[in-house]
């Protein structure tokens, strides 16, 4: 697991700056006029003096010996070794006063996502990012500065919360920034969809005309009160469904995301039929394993079901969705727990920075194909993890998409 | 309940609004067997439930949150105060089902000639004649027909050449294809051509032309050689041989995907379901349309098309379907087309453009016929009927009438209004109404009335029996269910 936040920072010189957003540069030949906006990240190969003119300087603690940390520069910082993943082109938020470093964007990652607010109008039983009712509107301002610093060729940017639509017009501003500064980047928003019940918001989002925009919206049941219970909000089901219809009315791509747990697995096949009959026009359906974060840990007794125990329901659900030619994937599942018929639908989906394997996986021959675990899974995971051995390689009996 | 903190509310909290009772959404029902009923909602979703449950639903005795309750709610048979989005979803689904209506006429049949080298007894229209002038379509009429065709708002325009034997007037086929293609350079529709032919007049030159314009070939194949030749007499008694040679040429030059075949069911066919299907399998087809007996001629003379014939045909159909399902289980993907049409209506959100399974009937608004002499008919059957002296379904003539005049004529609007299944006597509360349609020409031919009394209708008996049979297979026979589901195309 990568540490995208740290406070274990030491200031070698002086600093009086307010928090700011900047891009990291490992290039000591960087053109002078641009240096003032960037932070120099001393690369492993760097030795000797630090180059002039950068806004600040980061030295990884383990590289400290080779660097001549010029005492006359302000804003020279030692950052802990767990920040080793930082690279040229990454964008960070840095607060020298509170010595807080937060990585917003990693140039070489496929899994960049921007948290745009921590506020939410749901209170899901298994929320991995529990909502906070605070004024965090500064985040939007930060992101509007950060987005122009991102690599123009970035393939995909995610937007998460909280509930991004709570921002209203500020969300539109972020989408516009993405559209203008990253014109060929796919944008994926995670939203509970409720606010799109207001068709004006759907129209505005569509109106930005982002390149390849998709909105991932969770739907936990075909029955209103079960969905409302899972998201802890009365009336949420109706608003979410209306939201999905409104988005599709305006031609915005929608992905349905179903987290499978004790409250949702039993009606999974019925939910699949509901989707096929009512929302066949959605663009993707993701059936996802549970992440052991946030509220999930607290509500574990109400949520945990060993994936091995819901395979029949999952097989039936996928069967229905695939038959209706819906574009469907399984996320966050371990291969050794999945019915072989489901393998063709399995996707390695866990973001690189929080993807782990368990000690049991050590000898497994299919580790490459397996999606592995969320790092949070150490809290609780299946008792049935079974590493594959060479002889079990499914060559002859390769899983057939017989569904 | 073991929720972490009082911040979370338990499931019962969200159930409260269910207690205020539920309301029924519109649905129909029909008996499936002694203990079960099929219920269908207005979007064509069905559910098989016990008689007791059906009574409980209707008497508002269902227990909120029970599995039956949830299934009925999920499939939009009932709704409650907790959620009203069912109404919007139903409206959306209903509109999706009805979309083919808005697309309007897609299939346009051009009868290039009535002349034919065959003398099939079941055909009412063909002529053995050398007199080209008397029975061939003229360029003047073809021009008008093309004009008429492009007045349809449909984006998908299919022009199908019919006869007689359409290829006996190949010059006219060529003319229409070239003119329509030219016209389409500005119209930009999705334009497709099909030639229906017995293949005997087929030449290499014609095939080159078909290749150039990407034309599909639809031929007639009634079954094994003896049956086929018996059904389809021609001088030399070699119809089968001609079809075989022709099909081989089509496959070689245009490719097997460009070749289709239709069978006509005759009394002789009824005992030969298996050999007929085997013939189609051997010829490399991946489907067969087990078509009902045609009542024309017989019906007109006797004024009643007896249930006996439908009964016999249904036996033939079931035997054929069983055999086809068996073939699928053995690993051959092979479809019975009529079954697939009905399954698609049952199991997908989409409607059909198949004329007889639409409400209202698809006559003229799904498919329309331009006869060689410029007469416009609502369907191929209407043309047959007219040849036998009953011109009720003749909608006008290309030389005299305008598009608006024809499409808004009483001769068309009358039957359309009468064939809305939602309002037809018996159909209006039939549990299969959503999957069914109507056949005004059939009912007129057999009962002298375009609606007809469904209790005496072979059309109704046929569809009701097939639908009941299919639902039983889907419910009770998991292996057959797998096969049938594999025929559904989304
Ligand atoms: S044992 Fe293999 S298949 Fe199972 S979780 Fe570990 S890597 Fe994946
Ligand atoms: S024709 Fe018969 S089966 Fe079809 S809807 Fe009418 S009553 Fe039902």
PDB file of N, CA and C in Angstrom, chain A residues 145-225:
ATOM      1  N   UNK A 145      -6.436  24.263  -9.508  1.00  0.00           N
ATOM      2  CA  UNK A 145      -5.015  24.581  -9.720  1.00  0.00           C
ATOM      3  C   UNK A 145      -4.258  23.330 -10.179  1.00  0.00           C
ATOM      4  N   UNK A 146      -4.625  22.195  -9.600  1.00  0.00           N
ATOM      5  CA  UNK A 146      -3.877  20.961  -9.865  1.00  0.00           C
ATOM      6  C   UNK A 146      -4.089  20.414 -11.277  1.00  0.00           C
ATOM      7  N   UNK A 147      -5.322  20.504 -11.757  1.00  0.00           N
ATOM      8  CA  UNK A 147      -5.643  19.863 -13.041  1.00  0.00           C
ATOM      9  C   UNK A 147      -4.757  20.353 -14.198  1.00  0.00           C
ATOM     10  N   UNK A 148      -4.504  21.663 -14.313  1.00  0.00           N
ATOM     11  CA  UNK A 148      -3.647  22.101 -15.419  1.00  0.00           C
ATOM     12  C   UNK A 148      -2.217  21.569 -15.315  1.00  0.00           C
ATOM     13  N   UNK A 149      -1.840  21.051 -14.151  1.00  0.00           N
ATOM     14  CA  UNK A 149      -0.474  20.548 -13.982  1.00  0.00           C
ATOM     15  C   UNK A 149      -0.349  19.078 -14.373  1.00  0.00           C
ATOM     16  N   UNK A 150      -1.466  18.444 -14.630  1.00  0.00           N
ATOM     17  CA  UNK A 150      -1.415  17.014 -14.921  1.00  0.00           C
ATOM     18  C   UNK A 150      -0.995  16.773 -16.366  1.00  0.00           C
ATOM     19  N   UNK A 151      -0.442  15.598 -16.598  1.00  0.00           N
ATOM     20  CA  UNK A 151       0.051  15.265 -17.929  1.00  0.00           C
ATOM     21  C   UNK A 151      -1.110  15.228 -18.923  1.00  0.00           C
ATOM     22  N   UNK A 152      -0.958  15.932 -20.004  1.00  0.00           N
ATOM     23  CA  UNK A 152      -2.036  16.058 -20.982  1.00  0.00           C
ATOM     24  C   UNK A 152      -2.475  14.712 -21.562  1.00  0.00           C
ATOM     25  N   UNK A 153      -1.552  13.761 -21.578  1.00  0.00           N
ATOM     26  CA  UNK A 153      -1.870  12.452 -22.176  1.00  0.00           C
ATOM     27  C   UNK A 153      -2.489  11.491 -21.158  1.00  0.00           C
ATOM     28  N   UNK A 154      -2.764  11.945 -19.953  1.00  0.00           N
ATOM     29  CA  UNK A 154      -3.353  11.072 -18.931  1.00  0.00           C
ATOM     30  C   UNK A 154      -4.548  10.309 -19.503  1.00  0.00           C
ATOM     31  N   UNK A 155      -4.567   8.973 -19.279  1.00  0.00           N
ATOM     32  CA  UNK A 155      -5.639   8.187 -19.882  1.00  0.00           C
ATOM     33  C   UNK A 155      -6.970   8.321 -19.163  1.00  0.00           C
ATOM     34  N   UNK A 156      -6.904   8.248 -17.843  1.00  0.00           N
ATOM     35  CA  UNK A 156      -8.165   8.312 -17.118  1.00  0.00           C
ATOM     36  C   UNK A 156      -8.004   9.033 -15.793  1.00  0.00           C
ATOM     37  N   UNK A 157      -9.009   9.796 -15.414  1.00  0.00           N
ATOM     38  CA  UNK A 157      -9.055  10.440 -14.103  1.00  0.00           C
ATOM     39  C   UNK A 157     -10.381  10.062 -13.459  1.00  0.00           C
ATOM     40  N   UNK A 158     -10.295   9.624 -12.197  1.00  0.00           N
ATOM     41  CA  UNK A 158     -11.518   9.333 -11.473  1.00  0.00           C
ATOM     42  C   UNK A 158     -11.895  10.522 -10.598  1.00  0.00           C
ATOM     43  N   UNK A 159     -13.193  10.645 -10.360  1.00  0.00           N
ATOM     44  CA  UNK A 159     -13.657  11.676  -9.425  1.00  0.00           C
ATOM     45  C   UNK A 159     -14.470  10.978  -8.356  1.00  0.00           C
ATOM     46  N   UNK A 160     -14.071  11.164  -7.098  1.00  0.00           N
ATOM     47  CA  UNK A 160     -14.807  10.499  -6.027  1.00  0.00           C
ATOM     48  C   UNK A 160     -15.133  11.485  -4.921  1.00  0.00           C
ATOM     49  N   UNK A 161     -15.867  10.960  -3.932  1.00  0.00           N
ATOM     50  CA  UNK A 161     -16.195  11.772  -2.779  1.00  0.00           C
ATOM     51  C   UNK A 161     -16.116  10.906  -1.551  1.00  0.00           C
ATOM     52  N   UNK A 162     -16.999  11.169  -0.677  1.00  0.00           N
ATOM     53  CA  UNK A 162     -18.230  11.933  -0.675  1.00  0.00           C
ATOM     54  C   UNK A 162     -19.051  11.770  -1.939  1.00  0.00           C
ATOM     55  N   UNK A 163     -19.946  12.707  -2.089  1.00  0.00           N
ATOM     56  CA  UNK A 163     -20.825  12.695  -3.245  1.00  0.00           C
ATOM     57  C   UNK A 163     -20.508  13.924  -4.109  1.00  0.00           C
ATOM     58  N   UNK A 164     -19.818  13.684  -5.218  1.00  0.00           N
ATOM     59  CA  UNK A 164     -19.360  14.808  -6.041  1.00  0.00           C
ATOM     60  C   UNK A 164     -20.483  15.766  -6.466  1.00  0.00           C
ATOM     61  N   UNK A 165     -21.696  15.250  -6.667  1.00  0.00           N
ATOM     62  CA  UNK A 165     -22.755  16.133  -7.187  1.00  0.00           C
ATOM     63  C   UNK A 165     -23.212  17.160  -6.161  1.00  0.00           C
ATOM     64  N   UNK A 166     -22.852  16.929  -4.893  1.00  0.00           N
ATOM     65  CA  UNK A 166     -23.197  17.910  -3.858  1.00  0.00           C
ATOM     66  C   UNK A 166     -22.563  19.260  -4.189  1.00  0.00           C
ATOM     67  N   UNK A 167     -21.465  19.222  -4.940  1.00  0.00           N
ATOM     68  CA  UNK A 167     -20.778  20.459  -5.302  1.00  0.00           C
ATOM     69  C   UNK A 167     -21.566  21.306  -6.297  1.00  0.00           C
ATOM     70  N   UNK A 168     -22.534  20.696  -6.953  1.00  0.00           N
ATOM     71  CA  UNK A 168     -23.330  21.468  -7.911  1.00  0.00           C
ATOM     72  C   UNK A 168     -22.453  22.086  -8.987  1.00  0.00           C
ATOM     73  N   UNK A 169     -22.526  23.400  -9.125  1.00  0.00           N
ATOM     74  CA  UNK A 169     -21.797  24.065 -10.201  1.00  0.00           C
ATOM     75  C   UNK A 169     -20.282  23.911 -10.077  1.00  0.00           C
ATOM     76  N   UNK A 170     -19.796  23.717  -8.843  1.00  0.00           N
ATOM     77  CA  UNK A 170     -18.354  23.498  -8.694  1.00  0.00           C
ATOM     78  C   UNK A 170     -17.913  22.201  -9.380  1.00  0.00           C
ATOM     79  N   UNK A 171     -18.794  21.204  -9.371  1.00  0.00           N
ATOM     80  CA  UNK A 171     -18.461  19.968 -10.087  1.00  0.00           C
ATOM     81  C   UNK A 171     -18.335  20.263 -11.582  1.00  0.00           C
ATOM     82  N   UNK A 172     -19.236  21.093 -12.070  1.00  0.00           N
ATOM     83  CA  UNK A 172     -19.196  21.458 -13.491  1.00  0.00           C
ATOM     84  C   UNK A 172     -17.865  22.181 -13.787  1.00  0.00           C
ATOM     85  N   UNK A 173     -17.419  23.023 -12.848  1.00  0.00           N
ATOM     86  CA  UNK A 173     -16.145  23.730 -13.066  1.00  0.00           C
ATOM     87  C   UNK A 173     -14.981  22.744 -13.147  1.00  0.00           C
ATOM     88  N   UNK A 174     -15.017  21.739 -12.285  1.00  0.00           N
ATOM     89  CA  UNK A 174     -13.949  20.730 -12.328  1.00  0.00           C
ATOM     90  C   UNK A 174     -13.998  19.975 -13.657  1.00  0.00           C
ATOM     91  N   UNK A 175     -15.216  19.599 -14.064  1.00  0.00           N
ATOM     92  CA  UNK A 175     -15.340  18.865 -15.329  1.00  0.00           C
ATOM     93  C   UNK A 175     -14.850  19.717 -16.500  1.00  0.00           C
ATOM     94  N   UNK A 176     -15.148  21.009 -16.453  1.00  0.00           N
ATOM     95  CA  UNK A 176     -14.688  21.896 -17.527  1.00  0.00           C
ATOM     96  C   UNK A 176     -13.175  21.972 -17.550  1.00  0.00           C
ATOM     97  N   UNK A 177     -12.573  22.068 -16.360  1.00  0.00           N
ATOM     98  CA  UNK A 177     -11.114  22.115 -16.295  1.00  0.00           C
ATOM     99  C   UNK A 177     -10.531  20.843 -16.910  1.00  0.00           C
ATOM    100  N   UNK A 178     -11.151  19.689 -16.572  1.00  0.00           N
ATOM    101  CA  UNK A 178     -10.660  18.423 -17.124  1.00  0.00           C
ATOM    102  C   UNK A 178     -10.801  18.419 -18.638  1.00  0.00           C
ATOM    103  N   UNK A 179     -11.945  18.889 -19.092  1.00  0.00           N
ATOM    104  CA  UNK A 179     -12.195  18.903 -20.537  1.00  0.00           C
ATOM    105  C   UNK A 179     -11.179  19.823 -21.247  1.00  0.00           C
ATOM    106  N   UNK A 180     -10.875  20.965 -20.656  1.00  0.00           N
ATOM    107  CA  UNK A 180     -10.016  21.944 -21.329  1.00  0.00           C
ATOM    108  C   UNK A 180      -8.531  21.634 -21.213  1.00  0.00           C
ATOM    109  N   UNK A 181      -8.104  21.145 -20.058  1.00  0.00           N
ATOM    110  CA  UNK A 181      -6.662  20.904 -19.875  1.00  0.00           C
ATOM    111  C   UNK A 181      -6.265  19.470 -20.221  1.00  0.00           C
ATOM    112  N   UNK A 182      -7.224  18.537 -20.101  1.00  0.00           N
ATOM    113  CA  UNK A 182      -6.927  17.132 -20.417  1.00  0.00           C
ATOM    114  C   UNK A 182      -7.948  16.628 -21.440  1.00  0.00           C
ATOM    115  N   UNK A 183      -7.892  17.167 -22.639  1.00  0.00           N
ATOM    116  CA  UNK A 183      -8.994  16.936 -23.592  1.00  0.00           C
ATOM    117  C   UNK A 183      -9.149  15.495 -24.050  1.00  0.00           C
ATOM    118  N   UNK A 184      -8.116  14.660 -23.871  1.00  0.00           N
ATOM    119  CA  UNK A 184      -8.284  13.272 -24.332  1.00  0.00           C
ATOM    120  C   UNK A 184      -8.324  12.295 -23.165  1.00  0.00           C
ATOM    121  N   UNK A 185      -8.540  12.801 -21.979  1.00  0.00           N
ATOM    122  CA  UNK A 185      -8.578  11.950 -20.793  1.00  0.00           C
ATOM    123  C   UNK A 185     -10.007  11.480 -20.505  1.00  0.00           C
ATOM    124  N   UNK A 186     -10.154  10.170 -20.281  1.00  0.00           N
ATOM    125  CA  UNK A 186     -11.471   9.653 -19.873  1.00  0.00           C
ATOM    126  C   UNK A 186     -11.740  10.090 -18.440  1.00  0.00           C
ATOM    127  N   UNK A 187     -12.994  10.404 -18.167  1.00  0.00           N
ATOM    128  CA  UNK A 187     -13.349  10.846 -16.821  1.00  0.00           C
ATOM    129  C   UNK A 187     -14.376   9.890 -16.238  1.00  0.00           C
ATOM    130  N   UNK A 188     -14.112   9.418 -15.053  1.00  0.00           N
ATOM    131  CA  UNK A 188     -15.034   8.481 -14.410  1.00  0.00           C
ATOM    132  C   UNK A 188     -15.434   9.056 -13.053  1.00  0.00           C
ATOM    133  N   UNK A 189     -16.723   9.325 -12.901  1.00  0.00           N
ATOM    134  CA  UNK A 189     -17.215   9.904 -11.647  1.00  0.00           C
ATOM    135  C   UNK A 189     -17.927   8.829 -10.836  1.00  0.00           C
ATOM    136  N   UNK A 190     -17.603   8.732  -9.566  1.00  0.00           N
ATOM    137  CA  UNK A 190     -18.377   7.867  -8.685  1.00  0.00           C
ATOM    138  C   UNK A 190     -19.418   8.719  -7.983  1.00  0.00           C
ATOM    139  N   UNK A 191     -20.686   8.416  -8.245  1.00  0.00           N
ATOM    140  CA  UNK A 191     -21.760   9.218  -7.665  1.00  0.00           C
ATOM    141  C   UNK A 191     -22.887   8.292  -7.250  1.00  0.00           C
ATOM    142  N   UNK A 192     -23.651   8.673  -6.241  1.00  0.00           N
ATOM    143  CA  UNK A 192     -24.809   7.837  -5.911  1.00  0.00           C
ATOM    144  C   UNK A 192     -25.984   8.153  -6.832  1.00  0.00           C
ATOM    145  N   UNK A 193     -25.818   9.103  -7.705  1.00  0.00           N
ATOM    146  CA  UNK A 193     -26.806   9.351  -8.759  1.00  0.00           C
ATOM    147  C   UNK A 193     -28.035  10.135  -8.334  1.00  0.00           C
ATOM    148  N   UNK A 194     -28.237  10.310  -7.020  1.00  0.00           N
ATOM    149  CA  UNK A 194     -29.513  10.875  -6.559  1.00  0.00           C
ATOM    150  C   UNK A 194     -29.754  12.286  -7.094  1.00  0.00           C
ATOM    151  N   UNK A 195     -28.709  13.094  -7.084  1.00  0.00           N
ATOM    152  CA  UNK A 195     -28.918  14.487  -7.502  1.00  0.00           C
ATOM    153  C   UNK A 195     -29.245  14.629  -8.984  1.00  0.00           C
ATOM    154  N   UNK A 196     -28.963  13.567  -9.748  1.00  0.00           N
ATOM    155  CA  UNK A 196     -29.303  13.635 -11.169  1.00  0.00           C
ATOM    156  C   UNK A 196     -30.803  13.439 -11.395  1.00  0.00           C
ATOM    157  N   UNK A 197     -31.537  13.141 -10.310  1.00  0.00           N
ATOM    158  CA  UNK A 197     -33.003  13.118 -10.431  1.00  0.00           C
ATOM    159  C   UNK A 197     -33.473  14.498 -10.885  1.00  0.00           C
ATOM    160  N   UNK A 198     -32.669  15.483 -10.587  1.00  0.00           N
ATOM    161  CA  UNK A 198     -32.890  16.818 -11.139  1.00  0.00           C
ATOM    162  C   UNK A 198     -32.256  16.863 -12.528  1.00  0.00           C
ATOM    163  N   UNK A 199     -33.107  16.921 -13.529  1.00  0.00           N
ATOM    164  CA  UNK A 199     -32.591  16.755 -14.892  1.00  0.00           C
ATOM    165  C   UNK A 199     -31.664  17.891 -15.306  1.00  0.00           C
ATOM    166  N   UNK A 200     -31.790  19.040 -14.656  1.00  0.00           N
ATOM    167  CA  UNK A 200     -30.900  20.154 -14.996  1.00  0.00           C
ATOM    168  C   UNK A 200     -29.435  19.810 -14.746  1.00  0.00           C
ATOM    169  N   UNK A 201     -29.191  19.089 -13.650  1.00  0.00           N
ATOM    170  CA  UNK A 201     -27.804  18.738 -13.360  1.00  0.00           C
ATOM    171  C   UNK A 201     -27.286  17.765 -14.425  1.00  0.00           C
ATOM    172  N   UNK A 202     -28.139  16.814 -14.804  1.00  0.00           N
ATOM    173  CA  UNK A 202     -27.738  15.861 -15.848  1.00  0.00           C
ATOM    174  C   UNK A 202     -27.421  16.613 -17.146  1.00  0.00           C
ATOM    175  N   UNK A 203     -28.266  17.597 -17.450  1.00  0.00           N
ATOM    176  CA  UNK A 203     -28.067  18.367 -18.674  1.00  0.00           C
ATOM    177  C   UNK A 203     -26.758  19.158 -18.617  1.00  0.00           C
ATOM    178  N   UNK A 204     -26.492  19.744 -17.453  1.00  0.00           N
ATOM    179  CA  UNK A 204     -25.259  20.531 -17.318  1.00  0.00           C
ATOM    180  C   UNK A 204     -24.020  19.655 -17.453  1.00  0.00           C
ATOM    181  N   UNK A 205     -24.047  18.488 -16.796  1.00  0.00           N
ATOM    182  CA  UNK A 205     -22.888  17.589 -16.868  1.00  0.00           C
ATOM    183  C   UNK A 205     -22.670  17.154 -18.318  1.00  0.00           C
ATOM    184  N   UNK A 206     -23.767  16.782 -18.980  1.00  0.00           N
ATOM    185  CA  UNK A 206     -23.641  16.365 -20.376  1.00  0.00           C
ATOM    186  C   UNK A 206     -23.121  17.518 -21.229  1.00  0.00           C
ATOM    187  N   UNK A 207     -23.529  18.735 -20.866  1.00  0.00           N
ATOM    188  CA  UNK A 207     -23.182  19.916 -21.653  1.00  0.00           C
ATOM    189  C   UNK A 207     -21.697  20.231 -21.665  1.00  0.00           C
ATOM    190  N   UNK A 208     -20.962  19.720 -20.670  1.00  0.00           N
ATOM    191  CA  UNK A 208     -19.518  19.980 -20.644  1.00  0.00           C
ATOM    192  C   UNK A 208     -18.825  19.253 -21.795  1.00  0.00           C
ATOM    193  N   UNK A 209     -19.433  18.145 -22.212  1.00  0.00           N
ATOM    194  CA  UNK A 209     -18.889  17.365 -23.324  1.00  0.00           C
ATOM    195  C   UNK A 209     -17.471  16.881 -23.049  1.00  0.00           C
ATOM    196  N   UNK A 210     -17.278  16.289 -21.885  1.00  0.00           N
ATOM    197  CA  UNK A 210     -15.977  15.693 -21.581  1.00  0.00           C
ATOM    198  C   UNK A 210     -15.699  14.555 -22.548  1.00  0.00           C
ATOM    199  N   UNK A 211     -14.433  14.306 -22.768  1.00  0.00           N
ATOM    200  CA  UNK A 211     -14.078  13.148 -23.565  1.00  0.00           C
ATOM    201  C   UNK A 211     -14.389  11.898 -22.747  1.00  0.00           C
ATOM    202  N   UNK A 212     -15.238  11.026 -23.266  1.00  0.00           N
ATOM    203  CA  UNK A 212     -15.451   9.724 -22.641  1.00  0.00           C
ATOM    204  C   UNK A 212     -15.773   9.817 -21.148  1.00  0.00           C
ATOM    205  N   UNK A 213     -16.861  10.462 -20.844  1.00  0.00           N
ATOM    206  CA  UNK A 213     -17.292  10.581 -19.449  1.00  0.00           C
ATOM    207  C   UNK A 213     -18.195   9.408 -19.079  1.00  0.00           C
ATOM    208  N   UNK A 214     -17.932   8.834 -17.912  1.00  0.00           N
ATOM    209  CA  UNK A 214     -18.809   7.754 -17.430  1.00  0.00           C
ATOM    210  C   UNK A 214     -19.099   8.026 -15.964  1.00  0.00           C
ATOM    211  N   UNK A 215     -20.346   7.770 -15.572  1.00  0.00           N
ATOM    212  CA  UNK A 215     -20.696   7.965 -14.178  1.00  0.00           C
ATOM    213  C   UNK A 215     -21.033   6.615 -13.560  1.00  0.00           C
ATOM    214  N   UNK A 216     -20.278   6.240 -12.550  1.00  0.00           N
ATOM    215  CA  UNK A 216     -20.493   4.963 -11.877  1.00  0.00           C
ATOM    216  C   UNK A 216     -21.452   5.169 -10.720  1.00  0.00           C
ATOM    217  N   UNK A 217     -22.589   4.457 -10.779  1.00  0.00           N
ATOM    218  CA  UNK A 217     -23.649   4.677  -9.793  1.00  0.00           C
ATOM    219  C   UNK A 217     -24.022   3.358  -9.128  1.00  0.00           C
ATOM    220  N   UNK A 218     -23.995   3.304  -7.825  1.00  0.00           N
ATOM    221  CA  UNK A 218     -24.342   2.052  -7.154  1.00  0.00           C
ATOM    222  C   UNK A 218     -25.842   1.810  -7.097  1.00  0.00           C
ATOM    223  N   UNK A 219     -26.214   0.561  -7.333  1.00  0.00           N
ATOM    224  CA  UNK A 219     -27.601   0.139  -7.148  1.00  0.00           C
ATOM    225  C   UNK A 219     -27.503  -1.187  -6.412  1.00  0.00           C
ATOM    226  N   UNK A 220     -28.106  -1.265  -5.229  1.00  0.00           N
ATOM    227  CA  UNK A 220     -27.852  -2.425  -4.382  1.00  0.00           C
ATOM    228  C   UNK A 220     -28.967  -3.448  -4.376  1.00  0.00           C
ATOM    229  N   UNK A 221     -30.118  -3.076  -4.921  1.00  0.00           N
ATOM    230  CA  UNK A 221     -31.219  -4.039  -4.923  1.00  0.00           C
ATOM    231  C   UNK A 221     -32.241  -3.616  -5.952  1.00  0.00           C
ATOM    232  N   UNK A 222     -33.078  -4.581  -6.346  1.00  0.00           N
ATOM    233  CA  UNK A 222     -34.193  -4.274  -7.236  1.00  0.00           C
ATOM    234  C   UNK A 222     -35.378  -3.770  -6.425  1.00  0.00           C
ATOM    235  N   UNK A 223     -35.264  -3.832  -5.115  1.00  0.00           N
ATOM    236  CA  UNK A 223     -36.367  -3.458  -4.221  1.00  0.00           C
ATOM    237  C   UNK A 223     -35.999  -2.170  -3.491  1.00  0.00           C
ATOM    238  N   UNK A 224     -36.900  -1.187  -3.565  1.00  0.00           N
ATOM    239  CA  UNK A 224     -36.566   0.150  -3.058  1.00  0.00           C
ATOM    240  C   UNK A 224     -36.118   0.150  -1.605  1.00  0.00           C
ATOM    241  N   UNK A 225     -36.863  -0.525  -0.730  1.00  0.00           N
ATOM    242  CA  UNK A 225     -36.518  -0.376   0.680  1.00  0.00           C
ATOM    243  C   UNK A 225     -35.210  -1.072   1.052  1.00  0.00           C
TER     244      UNK A 225
END
